[in-house]
Amino acid sequence: MTPGARISAAISLLDRIATGEPAERALTNWARANRYAGSKDRAAIRDHVFDALRCRGSFAALGGGDQGRALMLGMLRAQGLDPDALFTGEGYAPEPLSAAERAALTLPAPDDLAARDWPAWLRPILQTELGDDFAAISEAMRARAPVFLRVNLARGTRNQAQAALEAEAIATRPHPLAATALEVTQGARAVQRSQAYLTGLVEVQDAASQAAAALLPLAPGDRVLDYCAGGGGKALAMAAACQQAQITAHDADPGRMRDLPARAKRAGAQISQSPTGAPGAGYDLVLVDAPCSGSGTWRRTPEAKWRLDRARLEALCELQSQILSQACDLVAQGGALAYMTCSILRAENEDQLAKMAAKGWSIQQAQRFSPLSGGDGFFAAVLRRTQYFP
């Protein structure tokens, strides 16, 4: 495919996504319907689409609209590229620019481009909550997220993992957020075909998520419950960190855990699964990795930020409170309750801890992880009950 044809494909995909079709589904369906597109074509088109979703507000301002065509024009303008070289109308390239489009491209660029890449209703909230870091975090969230790996210390050391990956042309470097974290600097698309991955030496996991998992109080023999386990990333990290702990995974939707047995086998981890709604009780540690807005991960799932609204955020906060209330009853006396989100919003983090403090739980530690540290935005806290109410 020519560069112009790739732009045309991205335009059509962005218009489909704007109607509500999930980005991943749109990309998959497009690839199935256009099998002539090679792997490099698909990768380039994917990059165009996700760049436009991450920077939809600023690209719309630069390109004169929020339809796929205008977003691609805004992208080219942001990259300092000449749209006439790609919008030629030849072959499968987009039609040449109209007079109105040319006029839009000559308008001065707004000063607040990075801020425009947050939903308008959320912008003032983030300006207040992020304070002096608002501008830098806004800029960081416009860029593609790094790929991080967690070294499974039950299988080998970080140096051994680096050497194994390097042997398959995958370059990495240690990341300071976690002792198990490697940032992939070359060959990211080959990771899941590598022997290091297939043999369980490494798992794909964000560095901030790894750092949050490292805060958890684990001891040999502890009974541990991952209450909202999902795919099991935290359960696997805990199993690697303390192989003598007894770890149980639970999720309200058991389908989310369907890959966990295979992942655990690959990692050499022993993880039990409890039936939905019957996780048992008396755990030394209960982890609630709660459903949330995902605002700290919007570099990876940028369409999600444009679909979040006030009502959805309020519903998520209510769900988090309900889940925490349920989890409280599962903690043994003297045990710990851990709360995590991949959110940077106070309503989902500190405000939830305040509610728990009012119920007699003390905050042993709480830490925010900012995208400025390299990983995703993340929040983690460990609580212990200090009061018991009848």
Coordinates of C-alpha atoms in Angstrom, one line a residue:
M1 CA 0.0 0.0 0.0
T2 CA 1.1 3.5 -0.7
P3 CA 1.4 6.1 2.2
G4 CA -1.7 7.8 0.7
A5 CA -3.7 4.5 0.7
R6 CA -2.8 4.0 4.4
I7 CA -4.1 7.4 5.2
S8 CA -7.4 6.6 3.3
A9 CA -7.7 3.4 5.3
A10 CA -7.2 5.3 8.6
I11 CA -9.8 7.9 7.6
S12 CA -12.4 5.2 7.0
L13 CA -11.6 3.4 10.2
L14 CA -11.8 6.6 12.3
D15 CA -15.2 7.3 10.8
R16 CA -16.4 3.8 11.8
I17 CA -15.0 4.2 15.3
A18 CA -16.8 7.6 15.6
T19 CA -20.1 5.7 15.2
G20 CA -19.3 3.6 18.3
E21 CA -17.4 0.6 16.8
P22 CA -14.6 -0.4 19.2
A23 CA -11.2 0.5 17.6
E24 CA -9.7 -3.0 18.0
R25 CA -12.8 -4.6 16.3
A26 CA -12.7 -2.1 13.5
L27 CA -9.0 -2.7 12.8
T28 CA -9.5 -6.5 13.0
N29 CA -12.5 -6.4 10.6
W30 CA -10.7 -4.1 8.2
A31 CA -7.7 -6.4 8.1
R32 CA -9.9 -9.5 7.4
A33 CA -11.7 -7.6 4.6
N34 CA -8.4 -6.3 3.0
R35 CA -6.1 -9.3 3.1
Y36 CA -3.8 -7.7 0.5
A37 CA -2.6 -5.4 3.2
G38 CA 0.8 -6.6 4.6
S39 CA 1.9 -6.5 8.2
K40 CA 3.8 -3.2 7.7
D41 CA 0.7 -1.7 6.2
R42 CA -1.5 -2.9 9.0
A43 CA 1.0 -1.6 11.6
A44 CA 1.2 1.8 9.9
I45 CA -2.6 2.1 9.7
R46 CA -3.0 1.1 13.3
D47 CA -0.5 3.8 14.3
H48 CA -2.4 6.4 12.4
V49 CA -5.6 5.5 14.0
F50 CA -4.3 5.4 17.6
D51 CA -2.3 8.6 17.1
A52 CA -5.5 10.3 16.0
L53 CA -7.5 8.9 18.9
R54 CA -4.9 10.0 21.4
C55 CA -4.7 13.5 19.9
R56 CA -8.3 13.8 18.7
G57 CA -8.8 17.2 20.2
S58 CA -5.6 18.8 19.0
F59 CA -5.7 17.1 15.5
A60 CA -9.3 18.4 15.2
A61 CA -8.1 21.9 16.0
L62 CA -5.3 21.7 13.5
G63 CA -7.2 19.9 10.8
G64 CA -10.5 21.9 11.0
G65 CA -12.9 19.1 12.1
D66 CA -13.4 15.9 14.0
Q67 CA -14.1 13.5 11.0
G68 CA -11.5 11.1 9.9
R69 CA -10.3 13.2 7.0
A70 CA -9.8 16.3 9.1
L71 CA -8.1 14.3 11.8
M72 CA -5.6 12.9 9.3
L73 CA -5.0 16.4 8.0
G74 CA -4.4 17.6 11.6
M75 CA -2.0 14.7 12.2
L76 CA 0.1 15.6 9.1
R77 CA 0.1 19.3 10.2
A78 CA 1.3 18.3 13.6
Q79 CA 4.0 16.2 12.1
G80 CA 5.1 19.0 9.8
L81 CA 4.2 17.0 6.6
D82 CA 2.8 18.3 3.4
P83 CA -0.8 17.0 3.0
D84 CA -0.7 17.6 -0.8
A85 CA 1.9 14.9 -1.1
L86 CA -0.6 12.3 0.2
F87 CA -4.0 13.8 -0.6
T88 CA -3.6 13.3 -4.3
G89 CA -6.7 11.4 -5.3
E90 CA -4.4 9.0 -7.2
G91 CA -5.0 5.3 -6.8
Y92 CA -6.4 4.7 -3.4
A93 CA -5.1 8.0 -1.9
P94 CA -7.6 10.5 -0.4
E95 CA -9.1 13.2 -2.7
P96 CA -7.1 16.5 -3.0
L97 CA -7.8 19.2 -0.5
S98 CA -10.8 21.5 -0.9
A99 CA -10.6 25.2 -0.6
A100 CA -12.2 25.1 2.9
E101 CA -9.7 22.5 4.0
R102 CA -6.8 24.6 2.8
A103 CA -8.2 27.6 4.6
A104 CA -8.5 25.6 7.9
L105 CA -4.9 24.5 7.6
T106 CA -3.7 28.1 7.5
L107 CA -5.4 29.2 10.7
P108 CA -3.0 29.7 13.7
A109 CA -2.6 26.7 15.9
P110 CA -4.2 27.1 19.4
D111 CA -1.8 27.5 22.3
D112 CA -3.5 24.8 24.3
L113 CA -3.1 21.8 22.0
A114 CA -2.1 19.3 24.6
A115 CA -4.9 20.3 26.9
R116 CA -7.4 19.8 24.1
D117 CA -6.6 16.1 24.1
W118 CA -8.6 15.6 27.3
P119 CA -12.4 15.6 27.2
A120 CA -13.6 19.1 27.7
W121 CA -15.6 18.4 30.8
L122 CA -12.7 16.6 32.5
R123 CA -10.1 19.3 31.7
P124 CA -10.8 21.7 34.6
I125 CA -10.9 18.7 37.0
L126 CA -7.5 17.5 35.9
Q127 CA -6.1 21.0 36.0
T128 CA -7.1 21.3 39.6
E129 CA -6.0 17.8 40.7
L130 CA -2.7 17.6 38.7
G131 CA -1.7 21.1 39.5
D132 CA 1.8 22.0 38.2
D133 CA 2.1 18.7 36.5
F134 CA -1.0 19.2 34.3
A135 CA 0.8 20.5 31.3
A136 CA 3.6 17.8 31.4
I137 CA 1.2 15.0 32.0
S138 CA -1.1 16.2 29.2
E139 CA 1.8 16.2 26.8
A140 CA 3.0 12.7 28.0
M141 CA -0.5 11.2 27.4
R142 CA -0.4 12.2 23.8
A143 CA 2.5 9.9 23.0
R144 CA 2.5 6.2 22.4
A145 CA 3.0 4.2 25.6
P146 CA 6.2 2.2 26.1
V147 CA 6.0 -1.6 26.1
F148 CA 7.1 -3.0 29.5
L149 CA 7.8 -6.6 30.5
R150 CA 7.8 -8.1 34.0
V151 CA 10.6 -10.6 34.6
N152 CA 9.3 -13.7 36.3
L153 CA 11.8 -14.1 39.0
A154 CA 10.6 -17.7 39.5
R155 CA 12.1 -18.4 36.0
G156 CA 15.2 -16.3 36.0
T157 CA 16.9 -12.9 36.7
R158 CA 16.4 -9.7 34.9
N159 CA 19.9 -10.0 33.3
Q160 CA 19.0 -13.5 32.1
A161 CA 15.7 -12.2 30.6
Q162 CA 17.6 -9.4 28.8
A163 CA 20.1 -11.8 27.4
A164 CA 17.3 -14.2 26.2
L165 CA 15.4 -11.4 24.6
E166 CA 18.5 -10.0 22.9
A167 CA 19.2 -13.3 21.4
E168 CA 15.9 -12.9 19.4
A169 CA 16.7 -9.3 18.5
I170 CA 14.5 -7.8 21.2
A171 CA 16.3 -4.9 22.9
T172 CA 15.4 -3.9 26.5
R173 CA 16.6 -1.8 29.3
P174 CA 15.9 -2.0 33.1
H175 CA 13.3 0.5 34.3
P176 CA 13.7 2.2 37.7
L177 CA 10.0 1.9 38.7
A178 CA 10.3 -1.8 39.6
A179 CA 13.1 -4.4 40.1
T180 CA 11.3 -6.7 37.7
A181 CA 10.6 -4.1 34.9
L182 CA 12.2 -4.1 31.5
E183 CA 11.3 -1.5 28.9
V184 CA 11.4 -2.8 25.3
T185 CA 13.3 -0.4 23.1
Q186 CA 13.4 -2.5 19.9
G187 CA 11.4 -5.5 18.6
A188 CA 8.2 -5.0 20.7
R189 CA 6.0 -6.7 18.1
A190 CA 8.1 -9.9 18.4
V191 CA 7.8 -10.2 22.2
Q192 CA 4.9 -12.7 22.2
R193 CA 6.6 -15.0 19.7
S194 CA 9.8 -15.0 21.7
Q195 CA 11.0 -18.0 23.7
A196 CA 11.4 -15.7 26.8
Y197 CA 7.7 -15.1 26.6
L198 CA 6.5 -18.6 25.6
T199 CA 8.5 -20.2 28.4
G200 CA 7.2 -17.8 31.1
L201 CA 10.4 -15.9 31.7
V202 CA 8.7 -12.6 30.9
E203 CA 5.1 -11.3 30.9
V204 CA 3.8 -8.1 29.4
Q205 CA 2.9 -5.7 32.3
D206 CA 3.2 -2.0 32.7
A207 CA 6.0 -0.8 35.0
A208 CA 3.7 1.2 37.3
S209 CA 1.5 -1.8 37.7
Q210 CA 4.6 -3.9 38.6
A211 CA 5.6 -1.2 41.1
A212 CA 2.2 -1.2 42.6
A213 CA 2.2 -5.0 43.0
A214 CA 5.6 -4.7 44.8
L215 CA 3.9 -2.6 47.5
L216 CA 1.7 -5.5 48.6
P217 CA 2.5 -7.1 52.0
L218 CA 3.1 -10.8 51.2
A219 CA 4.5 -13.5 53.4
P220 CA 5.0 -17.3 52.9
G221 CA 1.9 -19.2 53.8
D222 CA -0.4 -16.1 53.4
R223 CA -3.9 -16.7 52.0
V224 CA -4.3 -14.1 49.3
L225 CA -7.3 -13.2 47.2
D226 CA -7.2 -11.3 43.9
Y227 CA -10.9 -10.3 44.1
C228 CA -11.2 -8.6 40.7
A229 CA -8.6 -10.7 38.9
G230 CA -9.5 -10.1 35.3
G231 CA -6.7 -11.6 33.2
G232 CA -4.7 -12.3 36.3
G233 CA -1.7 -10.0 35.9
K234 CA -1.5 -9.1 39.5
A235 CA -2.1 -12.6 40.7
L236 CA 0.8 -13.8 38.5
A237 CA 3.0 -11.0 39.9
M238 CA 2.2 -11.9 43.4
A239 CA 2.8 -15.6 42.7
A240 CA 6.3 -14.8 41.3
A241 CA 7.1 -12.4 44.3
C242 CA 6.1 -14.9 47.0
Q243 CA 6.0 -18.5 45.7
Q244 CA 4.9 -19.8 49.1
A245 CA 1.7 -17.7 49.2
Q246 CA -1.6 -19.3 48.5
I247 CA -3.2 -17.2 45.8
T248 CA -6.8 -17.4 44.7
A249 CA -8.3 -15.5 41.8
H250 CA -11.9 -14.3 41.6
D251 CA -13.8 -12.2 39.2
A252 CA -17.5 -11.2 38.8
D253 CA -17.1 -12.2 35.2
P254 CA -15.4 -15.5 35.0
G255 CA -14.8 -15.1 31.3
R256 CA -12.2 -12.5 32.1
M257 CA -10.1 -15.2 33.7
R258 CA -10.3 -17.7 30.8
D259 CA -6.6 -17.2 29.9
L260 CA -5.3 -17.4 33.4
P261 CA -4.8 -21.2 33.6
A262 CA -2.6 -21.1 30.5
R263 CA -0.7 -18.0 31.7
A264 CA -0.1 -19.6 35.2
K265 CA 1.1 -22.8 33.6
R266 CA 3.5 -20.9 31.4
A267 CA 4.8 -18.9 34.4
G268 CA 5.1 -22.0 36.7
A269 CA 2.6 -20.4 39.1
Q270 CA 0.0 -22.1 41.4
I271 CA -3.1 -20.0 41.3
S272 CA -6.5 -21.3 42.3
Q273 CA -9.8 -19.9 41.0
S274 CA -12.9 -19.5 43.1
P275 CA -16.4 -19.6 41.8
T276 CA -18.0 -16.2 41.1
G277 CA -19.7 -14.9 44.1
A278 CA -18.2 -17.5 46.4
P279 CA -14.6 -16.4 47.1
G280 CA -14.5 -17.6 50.7
A281 CA -13.2 -15.4 53.6
G282 CA -10.5 -15.1 56.2
Y283 CA -7.7 -13.9 53.8
D284 CA -4.5 -12.4 55.0
L285 CA -4.6 -10.1 52.0
V286 CA -7.4 -9.1 49.7
L287 CA -6.5 -7.2 46.6
V288 CA -9.2 -5.0 44.9
D289 CA -7.8 -4.0 41.5
A290 CA -11.1 -2.1 40.8
P291 CA -12.9 -1.4 37.6
C292 CA -12.2 2.2 36.8
S293 CA -12.1 4.9 34.2
G294 CA -8.6 3.7 33.1
S295 CA -7.6 7.3 32.8
G296 CA -4.0 6.5 33.6
T297 CA -3.8 4.1 30.6
W298 CA -5.5 6.3 28.0
R299 CA -2.3 6.3 25.9
R300 CA -3.0 2.6 25.3
T301 CA -6.8 2.8 25.1
P302 CA -7.4 6.4 23.8
E303 CA -11.0 5.8 22.6
A304 CA -12.0 5.2 26.2
K305 CA -11.3 8.8 27.2
W306 CA -13.7 10.2 24.7
R307 CA -16.5 7.8 25.8
L308 CA -16.2 8.6 29.5
D309 CA -18.7 11.1 30.8
R310 CA -19.8 12.4 34.2
A311 CA -22.5 9.8 34.6
R312 CA -20.2 6.9 33.7
L313 CA -17.6 8.2 36.2
E314 CA -20.1 8.5 39.0
A315 CA -21.4 4.9 38.2
L316 CA -17.8 3.6 38.4
C317 CA -17.2 5.3 41.7
E318 CA -20.3 3.8 43.1
L319 CA -19.3 0.4 41.9
Q320 CA -15.8 0.8 43.4
S321 CA -17.4 1.6 46.8
Q322 CA -19.7 -1.5 46.5
I323 CA -16.8 -3.8 45.7
L324 CA -14.7 -2.4 48.6
S325 CA -17.6 -3.0 51.0
Q326 CA -17.8 -6.6 49.8
A327 CA -14.1 -7.1 50.0
C328 CA -13.9 -5.9 53.6
D329 CA -15.8 -8.9 54.8
L330 CA -13.3 -11.2 53.2
V331 CA -10.3 -10.0 55.2
A332 CA -9.1 -11.9 58.2
Q333 CA -8.7 -10.0 61.5
G334 CA -5.4 -8.3 61.3
G335 CA -5.2 -8.8 57.5
A336 CA -4.7 -6.2 54.8
L337 CA -6.9 -4.8 52.1
A338 CA -5.2 -3.5 49.0
Y339 CA -6.9 -1.1 46.6
M340 CA -5.6 -0.3 43.1
T341 CA -6.8 1.5 40.0
C342 CA -5.2 2.5 36.8
S343 CA -6.8 6.0 37.2
I344 CA -5.3 9.4 37.9
L345 CA -8.6 10.8 39.1
R346 CA -9.1 11.7 42.8
A347 CA -12.7 10.5 42.8
E348 CA -11.5 7.0 42.1
N349 CA -8.5 7.0 44.4
E350 CA -8.1 9.3 47.5
D351 CA -11.9 9.9 47.8
Q352 CA -12.4 6.1 48.0
L353 CA -9.8 5.9 50.7
A354 CA -11.6 8.6 52.7
K355 CA -14.7 6.5 52.7
M356 CA -12.8 3.5 53.9
A357 CA -11.2 5.6 56.7
A358 CA -14.7 6.5 57.9
K359 CA -15.5 2.8 58.1
G360 CA -12.6 2.1 60.5
W361 CA -9.8 1.3 58.1
S362 CA -6.4 3.0 58.4
I363 CA -4.2 3.7 55.4
Q364 CA -0.9 2.0 55.8
Q365 CA 0.5 3.4 52.6
A366 CA -0.8 5.0 49.4
Q367 CA 1.1 5.9 46.3
R368 CA 0.3 7.6 43.0
F369 CA 2.3 6.7 39.9
S370 CA 2.3 9.4 37.3
P371 CA 2.8 9.0 33.6
L372 CA 5.8 11.3 34.1
S373 CA 7.7 8.4 35.7
G374 CA 7.5 6.4 32.5
G375 CA 4.7 3.9 33.2
D376 CA 1.0 4.4 33.2
G377 CA -0.9 6.5 35.7
F378 CA -1.7 4.2 38.6
F379 CA -2.8 4.3 42.2
A380 CA -2.2 1.8 45.0
A381 CA -3.0 1.7 48.7
V382 CA -2.8 -0.8 51.6
L383 CA -5.3 -0.6 54.4
R384 CA -5.8 -2.4 57.7
R385 CA -8.8 -2.4 59.9
T386 CA -8.4 -0.4 63.1
Q387 CA -12.0 -0.4 64.3
Y388 CA -14.7 -3.0 64.2
F389 CA -18.3 -2.0 64.0
P390 CA -21.2 -4.3 64.9

